[in-house]
Coordinates of N, CA and C in Angstrom, one line a residue:
M1 N 8.2 -35.3 53.2 CA 8.1 -36.8 53.6 C 8.9 -36.8 55.0
T2 N 8.4 -37.6 55.9 CA 8.8 -37.9 57.1 C 10.0 -39.0 56.9
T3 N 11.1 -38.5 57.6 CA 12.3 -39.4 57.5 C 12.2 -40.3 58.7
P4 N 12.1 -41.8 58.5 CA 12.0 -42.7 59.5 C 13.1 -42.5 60.6
T5 N 12.6 -42.6 62.0 CA 13.6 -42.5 63.1 C 13.3 -43.7 63.9
D6 N 13.9 -43.8 65.1 CA 13.8 -44.9 66.0 C 12.5 -44.7 66.7
H7 N 11.7 -43.8 66.6 CA 10.4 -43.6 67.1 C 9.3 -44.2 66.1
L8 N 8.3 -44.3 66.6 CA 7.0 -44.7 65.8 C 6.3 -43.4 65.4
V9 N 6.5 -43.0 64.2 CA 5.9 -41.7 63.6 C 4.6 -41.9 62.8
P10 N 3.5 -41.3 63.2 CA 2.3 -41.5 62.2 C 2.4 -40.6 61.0
I11 N 2.1 -41.2 59.8 CA 2.3 -40.5 58.5 C 1.1 -40.8 57.7
D12 N 1.1 -40.2 56.5 CA 0.0 -40.4 55.6 C -1.4 -40.5 56.0
L13 N -1.8 -39.4 56.6 CA -3.1 -39.2 57.3 C -4.1 -39.0 56.2
T14 N -5.3 -39.8 56.1 CA -6.3 -39.8 55.1 C -7.8 -39.7 55.9
C15 N -8.6 -39.1 55.2 CA -9.9 -39.0 55.6 C -10.9 -39.7 54.5
D16 N -11.5 -40.7 54.8 CA -12.2 -41.5 53.8 C -11.3 -41.9 52.7
F17 N -10.1 -42.2 53.0 CA -9.1 -42.7 52.1 C -8.6 -41.6 51.2
L18 N -8.9 -40.4 51.6 CA -8.4 -39.2 50.7 C -7.6 -38.3 51.5
P19 N -6.5 -37.8 50.9 CA -5.7 -36.7 51.6 C -6.4 -35.3 51.6
D20 N -6.7 -34.7 52.8 CA -7.3 -33.5 52.8 C -8.4 -33.1 51.8
P21 N -9.5 -34.0 52.0 CA -10.5 -33.9 51.0 C -11.4 -32.7 51.2
L22 N -12.2 -32.3 50.2 CA -13.3 -31.3 50.3 C -14.5 -32.0 49.8
G23 N -15.6 -31.3 50.4 CA -16.9 -32.0 50.1 C -17.3 -33.2 50.5
I24 N -16.9 -33.5 51.8 CA -17.2 -34.8 52.5 C -18.6 -34.7 53.0
D25 N -19.5 -35.8 52.5 CA -20.9 -35.8 52.9 C -21.0 -36.7 54.2
N26 N -20.1 -37.6 54.4 CA -20.3 -38.6 55.5 C -20.1 -37.9 56.9
P27 N -21.0 -37.9 57.7 CA -21.0 -37.2 59.0 C -19.9 -37.8 59.9
T28 N -19.6 -39.2 59.7 CA -18.6 -39.8 60.6 C -17.5 -40.4 59.6
P29 N -16.8 -39.5 59.1 CA -15.8 -40.1 58.1 C -14.6 -40.9 58.8
R30 N -14.1 -41.8 57.9 CA -13.0 -42.7 58.5 C -11.6 -42.0 58.4
L31 N -11.0 -41.9 59.6 CA -9.7 -41.2 59.7 C -8.6 -42.4 59.8
G32 N -7.7 -42.4 58.8 CA -6.7 -43.4 58.8 C -5.3 -42.9 58.8
W33 N -4.3 -43.7 59.2 CA -3.0 -43.4 59.2 C -2.0 -44.5 59.1
K34 N -0.7 -44.4 58.8 CA 0.3 -45.3 58.6 C 1.3 -44.9 59.6
Y35 N 2.4 -45.8 59.6 CA 3.6 -45.5 60.5 C 4.9 -45.6 59.8
A36 N 5.9 -44.7 60.2 CA 7.3 -44.8 59.7 C 8.2 -44.9 60.8
T37 N 9.2 -46.0 60.8 CA 10.1 -46.1 61.7 C 11.4 -46.7 61.2
A38 N 12.5 -46.5 61.9 CA 13.7 -47.1 61.4 C 14.0 -48.4 62.2
R39 N 13.2 -48.7 63.2 CA 13.4 -49.7 64.2 C 12.5 -50.9 63.8
N40 N 13.1 -52.1 63.6 CA 12.4 -53.4 63.5 C 11.7 -53.8 64.9
G41 N 10.5 -54.2 64.7 CA 9.9 -54.8 65.8 C 9.2 -53.8 66.8
L42 N 9.3 -52.5 66.4 CA 8.6 -51.5 67.2 C 7.1 -51.4 66.8
T43 N 6.3 -51.4 67.9 CA 4.8 -51.5 67.5 C 4.1 -50.3 68.3
Q44 N 2.8 -50.1 67.9 CA 2.0 -49.1 68.6 C 1.4 -49.7 69.9
R45 N 1.5 -48.9 70.8 CA 0.9 -49.4 72.0 C -0.6 -48.6 72.3
D46 N -0.5 -47.2 72.3 CA -1.6 -46.4 72.4 C -1.8 -45.4 71.4
V47 N -2.9 -44.9 70.9 CA -3.0 -43.9 70.0 C -4.2 -43.0 70.3
E48 N -4.0 -41.7 69.9 CA -5.0 -40.7 70.2 C -5.2 -39.8 68.8
V49 N -6.4 -39.6 68.4 CA -6.8 -38.8 67.4 C -7.3 -37.4 67.8
I50 N -6.6 -36.3 67.4 CA -6.9 -34.9 67.8 C -7.5 -34.1 66.6
V51 N -8.7 -33.7 66.8 CA -9.4 -32.8 65.8 C -9.6 -31.5 66.4
A52 N -9.1 -30.4 65.7 CA -9.1 -29.0 66.0 C -9.7 -28.0 65.1
S53 N -10.0 -26.8 65.5 CA -10.7 -25.8 64.5 C -9.6 -25.1 63.7
T54 N -8.3 -25.1 64.2 CA -7.2 -24.5 63.3 C -6.1 -25.5 63.2
P55 N -5.2 -25.3 62.2 CA -4.0 -26.2 62.2 C -3.0 -25.9 63.3
E56 N -3.0 -24.7 63.9 CA -2.1 -24.5 64.8 C -2.4 -25.2 66.2
K57 N -3.8 -25.1 66.5 CA -4.2 -26.0 67.7 C -4.1 -27.4 67.5
A58 N -4.2 -28.0 66.3 CA -4.1 -29.3 66.0 C -2.5 -29.7 66.2
R59 N -1.7 -28.9 65.8 CA -0.3 -29.0 65.9 C 0.2 -29.0 67.4
R60 N -0.5 -28.3 68.2 CA -0.2 -28.3 69.6 C -0.9 -29.4 70.5
G61 N -1.7 -30.1 69.8 CA -2.6 -31.0 70.5 C -3.7 -30.7 71.1
E62 N -4.3 -29.6 70.8 CA -5.4 -28.8 71.5 C -6.7 -29.4 70.7
A63 N -7.4 -30.3 71.2 CA -8.6 -30.8 70.6 C -9.8 -30.1 71.1
D64 N -10.0 -28.9 70.4 CA -11.1 -28.1 70.7 C -12.4 -28.6 69.9
V65 N -12.2 -29.4 69.0 CA -13.4 -30.0 68.3 C -13.7 -31.3 68.8
W66 N -12.7 -32.4 68.9 CA -12.9 -33.6 69.3 C -11.7 -34.4 69.5
T67 N -11.6 -35.3 70.5 CA -10.5 -36.1 70.6 C -11.0 -37.5 70.9
S68 N -10.2 -38.5 70.4 CA -10.7 -39.9 70.6 C -10.4 -40.3 72.0
G69 N -9.5 -39.5 72.6 CA -9.0 -40.0 73.9 C -7.7 -41.1 73.7
V70 N -7.1 -41.4 74.6 CA -6.0 -42.4 74.4 C -6.6 -43.7 74.3
I71 N -6.4 -44.4 73.3 CA -7.0 -45.8 73.0 C -5.8 -46.9 73.1
H72 N -5.9 -47.8 74.0 CA -5.0 -48.9 74.0 C -5.4 -49.9 72.9
A73 N -4.7 -50.0 71.7 CA -5.1 -50.9 70.6 C -3.8 -51.0 69.7
P74 N -3.0 -51.9 69.9 CA -1.9 -52.2 69.2 C -2.0 -52.2 67.6
S75 N -3.1 -52.6 67.1 CA -3.2 -52.8 65.8 C -4.2 -51.7 65.1
L76 N -4.6 -50.8 65.9 CA -5.6 -49.8 65.3 C -4.9 -48.8 64.4
V77 N -5.3 -48.6 63.2 CA -4.8 -47.7 62.3 C -5.8 -46.9 61.6
W78 N -7.0 -46.9 62.0 CA -8.1 -46.0 61.5 C -9.2 -46.2 62.6
L79 N -10.1 -45.0 62.7 CA -11.3 -44.9 63.4 C -12.2 -43.8 62.8
H80 N -13.5 -44.1 63.1 CA -14.5 -43.0 62.6 C -14.6 -41.9 63.5
Y81 N -14.7 -40.6 62.8 CA -14.8 -39.5 63.7 C -16.2 -39.5 64.4
A82 N -16.1 -39.2 65.7 CA -17.2 -39.5 66.5 C -17.6 -38.1 67.4
G83 N -17.2 -37.0 67.0 CA -17.4 -35.8 67.6 C -18.6 -35.1 67.3
P84 N -18.8 -33.9 67.8 CA -19.9 -33.0 67.5 C -20.3 -33.0 65.9
A85 N -21.6 -32.8 65.5 CA -21.9 -32.8 64.2 C -21.3 -31.5 63.6
L86 N -20.8 -31.7 62.3 CA -20.2 -30.6 61.7 C -21.1 -30.0 60.7
R87 N -21.0 -28.7 60.4 CA -21.9 -28.0 59.6 C -21.4 -28.1 58.0
S88 N -22.3 -27.7 57.2 CA -21.9 -27.6 55.8 C -20.7 -26.7 55.6
G89 N -19.8 -27.0 54.9 CA -18.6 -26.2 54.6 C -17.6 -26.1 55.6
Q90 N -17.8 -26.6 56.8 CA -16.9 -26.5 57.9 C -15.6 -27.3 57.6
R91 N -14.5 -26.7 57.8 CA -13.2 -27.4 57.7 C -12.6 -27.6 59.0
V92 N -12.0 -28.7 59.3 CA -11.3 -29.1 60.6 C -10.0 -29.8 60.2
Y93 N -9.1 -29.6 61.3 CA -7.8 -30.1 61.2 C -7.5 -31.2 62.2
W94 N -6.7 -32.1 61.8 CA -6.6 -33.3 62.7 C -5.1 -33.9 62.7
T95 N -4.7 -34.6 63.7 CA -3.5 -35.2 63.7 C -3.5 -36.4 64.7
V96 N -2.4 -37.2 64.8 CA -2.4 -38.4 65.6 C -1.2 -38.4 66.4
R97 N -1.5 -38.7 67.7 CA -0.4 -39.0 68.7 C -0.3 -40.4 68.9
A98 N 0.8 -41.0 68.8 CA 1.1 -42.4 69.1 C 2.0 -42.7 70.2
T99 N 1.9 -43.7 70.9 CA 2.9 -44.2 72.0 C 3.3 -45.6 71.5
D100 N 4.6 -45.8 71.4 CA 5.1 -47.0 70.8 C 5.2 -48.1 72.1
S101 N 5.7 -49.2 71.7 CA 5.7 -50.4 72.6 C 6.8 -50.1 73.7
E102 N 7.7 -49.1 73.5 CA 8.7 -48.8 74.5 C 8.3 -47.5 75.5
G103 N 6.9 -47.1 75.2 CA 6.4 -46.0 76.0 C 6.7 -44.6 75.6
R104 N 7.3 -44.4 74.3 CA 7.6 -43.2 73.8 C 6.5 -42.5 73.0
S105 N 6.0 -41.4 73.3 CA 4.9 -40.8 72.7 C 5.4 -39.8 71.5
T106 N 4.7 -39.8 70.3 CA 5.2 -39.1 69.2 C 4.1 -38.4 68.5
M107 N 4.0 -37.2 68.2 CA 2.9 -36.5 67.5 C 3.2 -36.6 65.9
S108 N 2.3 -36.8 65.1 CA 2.6 -36.8 63.6 C 3.1 -35.4 63.1
E109 N 4.0 -35.3 62.3 CA 4.5 -34.0 61.8 C 3.5 -33.5 60.8
Q110 N 2.4 -34.3 60.4 CA 1.5 -33.7 59.5 C 0.3 -33.4 60.2
V111 N -0.3 -32.2 59.7 CA -1.5 -31.8 60.2 C -2.4 -31.8 59.1
A112 N -3.4 -32.8 59.1 CA -4.3 -33.0 57.9 C -5.6 -32.3 58.1
S113 N -6.6 -32.4 57.2 CA -7.8 -31.6 57.2 C -8.9 -32.3 56.4
W114 N -10.0 -32.0 56.6 CA -11.1 -32.4 55.7 C -12.2 -31.3 55.9
E115 N -12.8 -31.1 54.8 CA -13.9 -30.1 54.7 C -15.2 -30.7 54.3
M116 N -16.4 -30.3 55.1 CA -17.7 -30.9 54.8 C -18.2 -30.2 53.4
G117 N -19.1 -31.1 52.9 CA -19.9 -30.6 51.7 C -21.1 -29.9 52.0
L118 N -22.0 -29.9 51.2 CA -23.4 -29.3 51.4 C -24.3 -30.3 51.8
L119 N -24.5 -30.3 53.2 CA -25.1 -31.6 53.8 C -26.6 -31.6 53.8
Q120 N -27.2 -30.6 53.6 CA -28.7 -30.5 53.3 C -29.2 -30.0 52.1
R121 N -30.3 -30.5 51.5 CA -30.8 -30.0 50.1 C -30.9 -28.5 50.1
E122 N -31.4 -28.0 51.2 CA -31.7 -26.5 51.1 C -30.3 -25.7 51.0
K123 N -29.2 -26.3 51.3 CA -28.0 -25.5 51.1 C -27.6 -25.4 49.6
W124 N -28.3 -26.2 48.7 CA -28.1 -25.9 47.2 C -29.0 -24.8 46.8
Q125 N -28.5 -23.7 46.5 CA -29.2 -22.5 46.0 C -29.2 -22.5 44.5
G126 N -28.3 -23.2 43.9 CA -28.4 -23.3 42.4 C -29.5 -24.2 41.9
K127 N -29.8 -24.0 40.7 CA -30.8 -24.6 40.0 C -30.3 -25.5 38.8
W128 N -30.9 -26.6 38.7 CA -30.6 -27.5 37.4 C -30.9 -26.7 36.3
I129 N -29.9 -26.7 35.2 CA -30.2 -26.0 33.9 C -29.9 -27.2 32.8
T130 N -30.5 -26.9 31.7 CA -30.3 -27.8 30.6 C -29.8 -27.0 29.3
P131 N -29.2 -27.6 28.3 CA -29.0 -26.8 27.1 C -30.2 -26.6 26.3
R132 N -30.2 -25.5 25.6 CA -31.3 -25.4 24.6 C -31.0 -26.1 23.3
I133 N -31.8 -27.1 23.0 CA -31.6 -28.1 21.8 C -32.8 -27.6 20.8
P134 N -32.1 -27.2 19.5 CA -33.0 -26.9 18.5 C -33.9 -28.0 18.1
S135 N -35.1 -27.9 17.6 CA -36.0 -28.8 17.2 C -35.3 -29.8 16.1
G136 N -35.6 -31.0 16.5 CA -35.0 -32.1 15.5 C -33.6 -32.5 15.8
F137 N -33.0 -31.9 16.8 CA -31.6 -32.3 17.2 C -31.6 -33.1 18.4
R138 N -30.7 -33.9 18.5 CA -30.4 -34.7 19.8 C -29.4 -34.1 20.6
A139 N -29.5 -34.1 21.9 CA -28.7 -33.3 22.8 C -27.4 -34.1 23.0
H140 N -26.3 -33.5 22.8 CA -25.0 -34.1 23.0 C -24.2 -33.3 24.1
N141 N -24.3 -31.9 23.9 CA -23.6 -31.2 24.8 C -24.2 -29.7 24.9
G142 N -23.8 -29.1 25.8 CA -24.1 -27.6 25.9 C -23.2 -26.7 26.7
L143 N -23.2 -25.4 26.4 CA -22.4 -24.5 27.2 C -23.1 -23.6 27.9
A144 N -22.6 -23.3 29.1 CA -23.1 -22.1 30.1 C -22.1 -21.4 30.6
R145 N -22.5 -20.1 30.6 CA -21.6 -18.9 31.0 C -22.1 -18.1 32.0
K146 N -21.5 -17.7 33.1 CA -22.0 -17.0 34.2 C -20.8 -15.9 34.4
S147 N -21.3 -14.6 34.2 CA -20.5 -13.4 34.7 C -20.9 -12.9 36.0
F148 N -19.9 -12.4 36.7 CA -20.3 -11.8 38.0 C -19.1 -11.0 38.5
A149 N -19.3 -10.1 39.4 CA -18.3 -9.2 39.9 C -18.2 -9.3 41.5
L150 N -17.0 -9.1 41.8 CA -16.7 -9.2 43.3 C -16.0 -8.0 43.8
D151 N -16.6 -7.3 44.6 CA -16.0 -6.1 45.1 C -15.1 -6.0 46.3
K152 N -14.9 -7.1 46.8 CA -14.0 -7.2 48.0 C -13.0 -8.3 47.9
P153 N -12.0 -8.3 48.6 CA -10.9 -9.3 48.7 C -11.5 -10.6 49.1
V154 N -11.2 -11.7 48.4 CA -11.6 -13.0 48.6 C -10.7 -13.8 49.7
K155 N -11.4 -14.4 50.6 CA -10.6 -15.3 51.5 C -10.5 -16.7 51.1
K156 N -11.7 -17.2 50.8 CA -11.9 -18.6 50.4 C -13.0 -18.8 49.4
A157 N -12.9 -19.7 48.4 CA -14.0 -19.9 47.5 C -14.1 -21.4 47.1
R158 N -15.4 -21.9 47.1 CA -15.5 -23.3 46.8 C -16.7 -23.4 45.8
L159 N -16.3 -24.3 44.7 CA -17.2 -24.5 43.5 C -17.7 -25.8 43.8
Y160 N -19.0 -25.9 43.8 CA -19.7 -27.3 43.9 C -20.3 -27.7 42.5
L161 N -20.1 -28.7 42.0 CA -20.5 -29.1 40.6 C -21.1 -30.5 40.5
S162 N -22.2 -30.6 39.8 CA -22.8 -31.9 39.6 C -23.6 -31.9 38.2
A163 N -23.6 -33.0 37.7 CA -24.4 -33.2 36.4 C -25.1 -34.4 36.3
Q164 N -26.1 -34.5 35.5 CA -26.8 -35.7 35.0 C -26.2 -35.8 33.6
G165 N -25.1 -36.5 33.4 CA -24.3 -36.4 32.3 C -22.8 -36.0 32.8
L166 N -22.1 -35.3 32.0 CA -20.7 -35.0 32.3 C -20.6 -33.5 32.2
Y167 N -19.5 -33.1 33.0 CA -19.2 -31.4 32.9 C -17.7 -31.3 32.9
V168 N -17.4 -30.2 32.4 CA -16.0 -29.5 32.4 C -16.1 -28.2 32.8
G169 N -15.4 -27.6 33.7 CA -15.5 -26.3 34.1 C -14.3 -25.4 34.2
S170 N -14.4 -24.1 33.9 CA -13.3 -23.2 34.0 C -13.7 -21.9 34.6
L171 N -12.9 -21.3 35.3 CA -13.0 -20.0 36.0 C -12.0 -19.0 35.5
N172 N -12.4 -18.0 35.0 CA -11.5 -17.0 34.4 C -10.4 -17.6 33.5
G173 N -10.9 -18.7 32.6 CA -10.1 -19.3 31.8 C -9.2 -20.4 32.3
K174 N -9.3 -20.7 33.7 CA -8.4 -21.7 34.3 C -9.3 -22.8 34.6
P175 N -8.9 -24.1 34.2 CA -9.7 -25.3 34.5 C -9.9 -25.3 36.0
V176 N -11.0 -25.9 36.4 CA -11.3 -26.0 37.8 C -10.8 -27.3 38.3
S177 N -10.5 -28.4 37.4 CA -9.9 -29.6 37.8 C -9.2 -30.2 36.5
E178 N -8.3 -31.0 36.8 CA -7.4 -31.8 35.7 C -8.2 -33.2 35.4
H179 N -9.5 -33.4 35.9 CA -10.2 -34.6 35.8 C -11.2 -34.5 34.6
Y180 N -11.5 -35.5 34.0 CA -12.6 -35.5 33.0 C -13.5 -36.6 33.5
F181 N -14.6 -36.6 32.6 CA -15.8 -37.5 32.9 C -16.4 -37.5 34.3
R182 N -16.3 -36.3 35.0 CA -16.9 -36.1 36.2 C -18.4 -35.6 35.9
P183 N -19.3 -36.0 36.9 CA -19.2 -36.5 38.2 C -19.0 -38.0 38.4
G184 N -18.9 -38.7 37.2 CA -18.7 -40.2 37.4 C -20.0 -40.9 37.1
W185 N -19.9 -42.2 36.7 CA -21.1 -43.0 36.6 C -21.8 -43.2 38.0
T186 N -23.0 -43.2 37.9 CA -23.8 -43.5 39.0 C -25.3 -44.1 38.5
D187 N -26.0 -44.5 39.3 CA -27.3 -45.0 39.0 C -28.2 -43.7 39.3
Y188 N -28.6 -43.0 38.3 CA -29.2 -41.8 38.4 C -30.7 -41.9 39.0
K189 N -31.2 -43.0 39.1 CA -32.4 -43.3 39.6 C -32.4 -43.3 41.2
K190 N -31.2 -43.4 41.7 CA -31.0 -43.6 43.1 C -30.2 -42.4 43.7
R191 N -29.2 -41.8 42.9 CA -28.3 -40.8 43.6 C -27.7 -40.0 42.4
V192 N -27.3 -38.9 42.8 CA -26.5 -37.9 41.8 C -25.2 -37.5 42.7
Q193 N -24.1 -37.6 42.0 CA -22.8 -37.4 42.7 C -22.4 -35.8 42.4
Y194 N -21.6 -35.3 43.3 CA -21.1 -34.0 43.0 C -19.7 -33.8 43.6
Q195 N -18.8 -32.8 43.1 CA -17.5 -32.6 43.6 C -17.4 -31.2 44.1
A196 N -16.5 -31.0 45.0 CA -16.2 -29.6 45.5 C -14.7 -29.2 45.1
Y197 N -14.5 -28.0 44.7 CA -13.2 -27.4 44.2 C -12.9 -26.2 45.0
D198 N -11.5 -26.2 45.2 CA -11.0 -24.9 45.9 C -10.6 -24.1 44.7
V199 N -11.3 -23.0 44.4 CA -11.1 -22.1 43.3 C -10.6 -20.7 43.8
T200 N -10.2 -20.7 45.0 CA -9.7 -19.4 45.6 C -8.8 -18.6 44.8
D201 N -7.8 -19.2 44.3 CA -6.7 -18.7 43.5 C -7.1 -18.2 42.1
S202 N -8.4 -18.7 41.6 CA -8.9 -18.3 40.2 C -9.6 -17.1 40.2
L203 N -10.0 -16.7 41.4 CA -10.9 -15.6 41.5 C -10.2 -14.2 41.6
R204 N -10.8 -13.2 41.3 CA -10.1 -11.9 41.3 C -11.2 -10.7 41.6
Q205 N -10.7 -9.8 42.3 CA -11.6 -8.6 42.6 C -11.9 -7.9 41.3
G206 N -13.2 -7.8 41.2 CA -13.7 -7.2 39.8 C -14.5 -8.3 39.0
D207 N -14.3 -8.2 37.8 CA -15.2 -9.1 36.9 C -14.5 -10.4 36.9
N208 N -15.5 -11.4 37.0 CA -15.1 -12.9 36.7 C -16.1 -13.6 35.9
V209 N -15.7 -14.7 35.3 CA -16.4 -15.6 34.3 C -16.3 -17.0 34.7
L210 N -17.3 -17.6 35.0 CA -17.5 -19.1 35.2 C -18.0 -19.7 33.8
G211 N -17.3 -20.6 33.3 CA -17.7 -21.3 32.1 C -17.9 -22.8 32.3
L212 N -19.0 -23.4 31.8 CA -19.1 -24.8 32.1 C -19.7 -25.4 30.8
Q213 N -19.3 -26.6 30.5 CA -19.6 -27.6 29.4 C -20.2 -28.8 29.9
M214 N -21.4 -29.1 29.4 CA -22.0 -30.3 29.8 C -22.2 -31.3 28.7
G215 N -22.1 -32.6 28.9 CA -22.2 -33.5 27.9 C -23.1 -34.7 28.3
D216 N -23.6 -35.6 27.3 CA -24.6 -36.4 27.8 C -24.1 -37.7 28.7
G217 N -22.9 -38.2 28.2 CA -22.3 -39.2 29.1 C -23.1 -40.4 29.2
W218 N -23.1 -40.8 30.4 CA -23.9 -42.1 30.8 C -25.3 -41.9 31.0
Y219 N -25.6 -40.6 31.2 CA -27.1 -40.2 31.5 C -28.0 -40.3 30.2
S220 N -27.7 -39.7 29.2 CA -28.4 -39.6 28.0 C -27.6 -40.0 26.8
G221 N -26.4 -40.4 26.9 CA -25.7 -40.9 25.8 C -25.8 -42.4 25.5
E222 N -25.0 -42.8 24.7 CA -25.0 -44.3 24.3 C -24.0 -45.0 25.3
I223 N -24.6 -46.0 25.9 CA -23.7 -46.8 26.9 C -24.1 -48.5 26.5
G224 N -23.0 -49.2 26.9 CA -23.1 -50.6 26.5 C -23.9 -51.2 27.7
W225 N -24.7 -52.3 27.5 CA -25.4 -52.8 28.6 C -25.6 -54.3 28.5
G226 N -24.4 -55.0 28.1 CA -24.5 -56.4 28.1 C -24.6 -57.0 26.6
H227 N -24.0 -58.0 26.4 CA -24.1 -58.6 25.2 C -23.9 -57.8 24.0
G228 N -23.1 -56.7 24.1 CA -22.8 -56.0 22.9 C -23.8 -54.9 22.6
C229 N -24.8 -54.9 23.5 CA -25.9 -53.9 23.2 C -25.5 -52.4 23.5
S230 N -26.0 -51.5 22.8 CA -25.8 -50.1 23.1 C -27.1 -49.4 23.4
L231 N -27.4 -48.8 24.5 CA -28.5 -48.2 24.8 C -28.3 -46.6 24.8
R232 N -29.4 -45.9 24.5 CA -29.3 -44.4 24.5 C -30.5 -44.0 25.4
D233 N -30.3 -42.8 26.0 CA -31.4 -42.2 26.8 C -31.9 -43.2 28.0
H234 N -30.9 -43.9 28.5 CA -31.3 -44.9 29.5 C -31.8 -44.3 30.7
Y235 N -31.3 -43.1 31.1 CA -31.8 -42.4 32.3 C -32.7 -41.1 32.0
G236 N -32.3 -40.5 30.9 CA -32.9 -39.3 30.4 C -32.5 -38.8 29.1
Q237 N -33.2 -38.0 28.5 CA -32.9 -37.6 27.1 C -31.9 -36.3 26.9
V238 N -32.0 -35.4 28.0 CA -31.1 -34.2 27.9 C -30.3 -34.1 29.1
P239 N -29.1 -33.8 29.1 CA -28.2 -33.6 30.2 C -28.5 -32.5 30.9
R240 N -28.2 -32.5 32.2 CA -28.4 -31.3 33.0 C -27.2 -31.1 33.8
L241 N -27.1 -29.8 34.4 CA -25.9 -29.4 35.2 C -26.5 -28.5 36.3
L242 N -25.6 -28.6 37.5 CA -25.9 -27.9 38.7 C -24.6 -27.3 39.2
A243 N -24.6 -26.1 39.4 CA -23.3 -25.4 39.8 C -23.6 -24.4 40.9
Q244 N -22.8 -24.3 41.8 CA -22.9 -23.4 43.0 C -21.5 -22.9 43.5
L245 N -21.3 -21.6 43.4 CA -20.0 -21.1 43.9 C -20.2 -20.2 45.1
V246 N -19.5 -20.7 46.2 CA -19.7 -20.1 47.6 C -18.3 -19.4 47.8
V247 N -18.5 -18.0 48.0 CA -17.3 -17.2 48.2 C -17.3 -16.5 49.7
D248 N -16.2 -16.8 50.3 CA -16.0 -16.1 51.7 C -15.1 -14.9 51.4
F249 N -15.5 -13.7 51.9 CA -14.6 -12.6 51.8 C -13.9 -12.4 53.1
Q250 N -12.8 -11.6 53.0 CA -11.9 -11.4 54.2 C -12.5 -10.5 55.3
D251 N -13.6 -9.9 55.0 CA -14.3 -9.2 56.0 C -15.3 -10.0 56.8
G252 N -15.4 -11.3 56.5 CA -16.4 -12.2 57.2 C -17.7 -12.5 56.5
T253 N -17.9 -11.8 55.4 CA -19.2 -11.9 54.8 C -19.0 -13.1 53.7
Q254 N -20.2 -13.4 53.2 CA -20.2 -14.5 52.2 C -21.3 -14.2 51.1
T255 N -21.0 -14.7 49.9 CA -22.0 -14.7 48.8 C -22.0 -16.0 48.1
T256 N -23.2 -16.2 47.5 CA -23.3 -17.6 46.8 C -23.8 -17.2 45.4
I257 N -23.1 -17.8 44.5 CA -23.5 -17.5 42.9 C -23.8 -18.7 42.3

């Protein structure tokens, strides 16, 4: 945490209202910040947002991806990224330099980041799967298990998960998230949501197992729809799940599972 000083220090950097998010689909996300200062009456005079390819460059103020330039705007505390188009899975780092009403310039101590999601449909190599339901039974949940081996040291791994219904995932016995009821309610006739997870530390060289459980949720389960009514199969009859694990190795190669 930044200790307030007599300078105006940018803090709490967020991208689309989230700290260091993964899986951003918005090509022009909203970059926001707050200020800390121990001085009453000190205000912002100018501000500059710096976006770089590495945290080290961002910390030095080297905007090799994009810079907003110095903007004279005393009340500005957010703006949209307006740099070159970012590719699927690309991670960038950013910070804020502010000049206060007394002309003193201060760089944020924080270097924030965001990472793009899978921006085009063809980036999804995974296929929708459904549970096998015995004849005469209604679908409530299903289990999926994928075993795979990695023969090289892992640099980075991202797990992308979605469901028409609900999902819970684990990798080598470790939960991929502390959240439940994901991917969340949506109008399945218009859109399907997904999440991205950093699972680098859950992988190991050698044998690995990805386990997934799916449930009917709002998609094919019972939901209330006004006046105490309960509807079932409002969007579909059987839940579906979509999963894709993208692994980057330390030697620069990549594999998708």
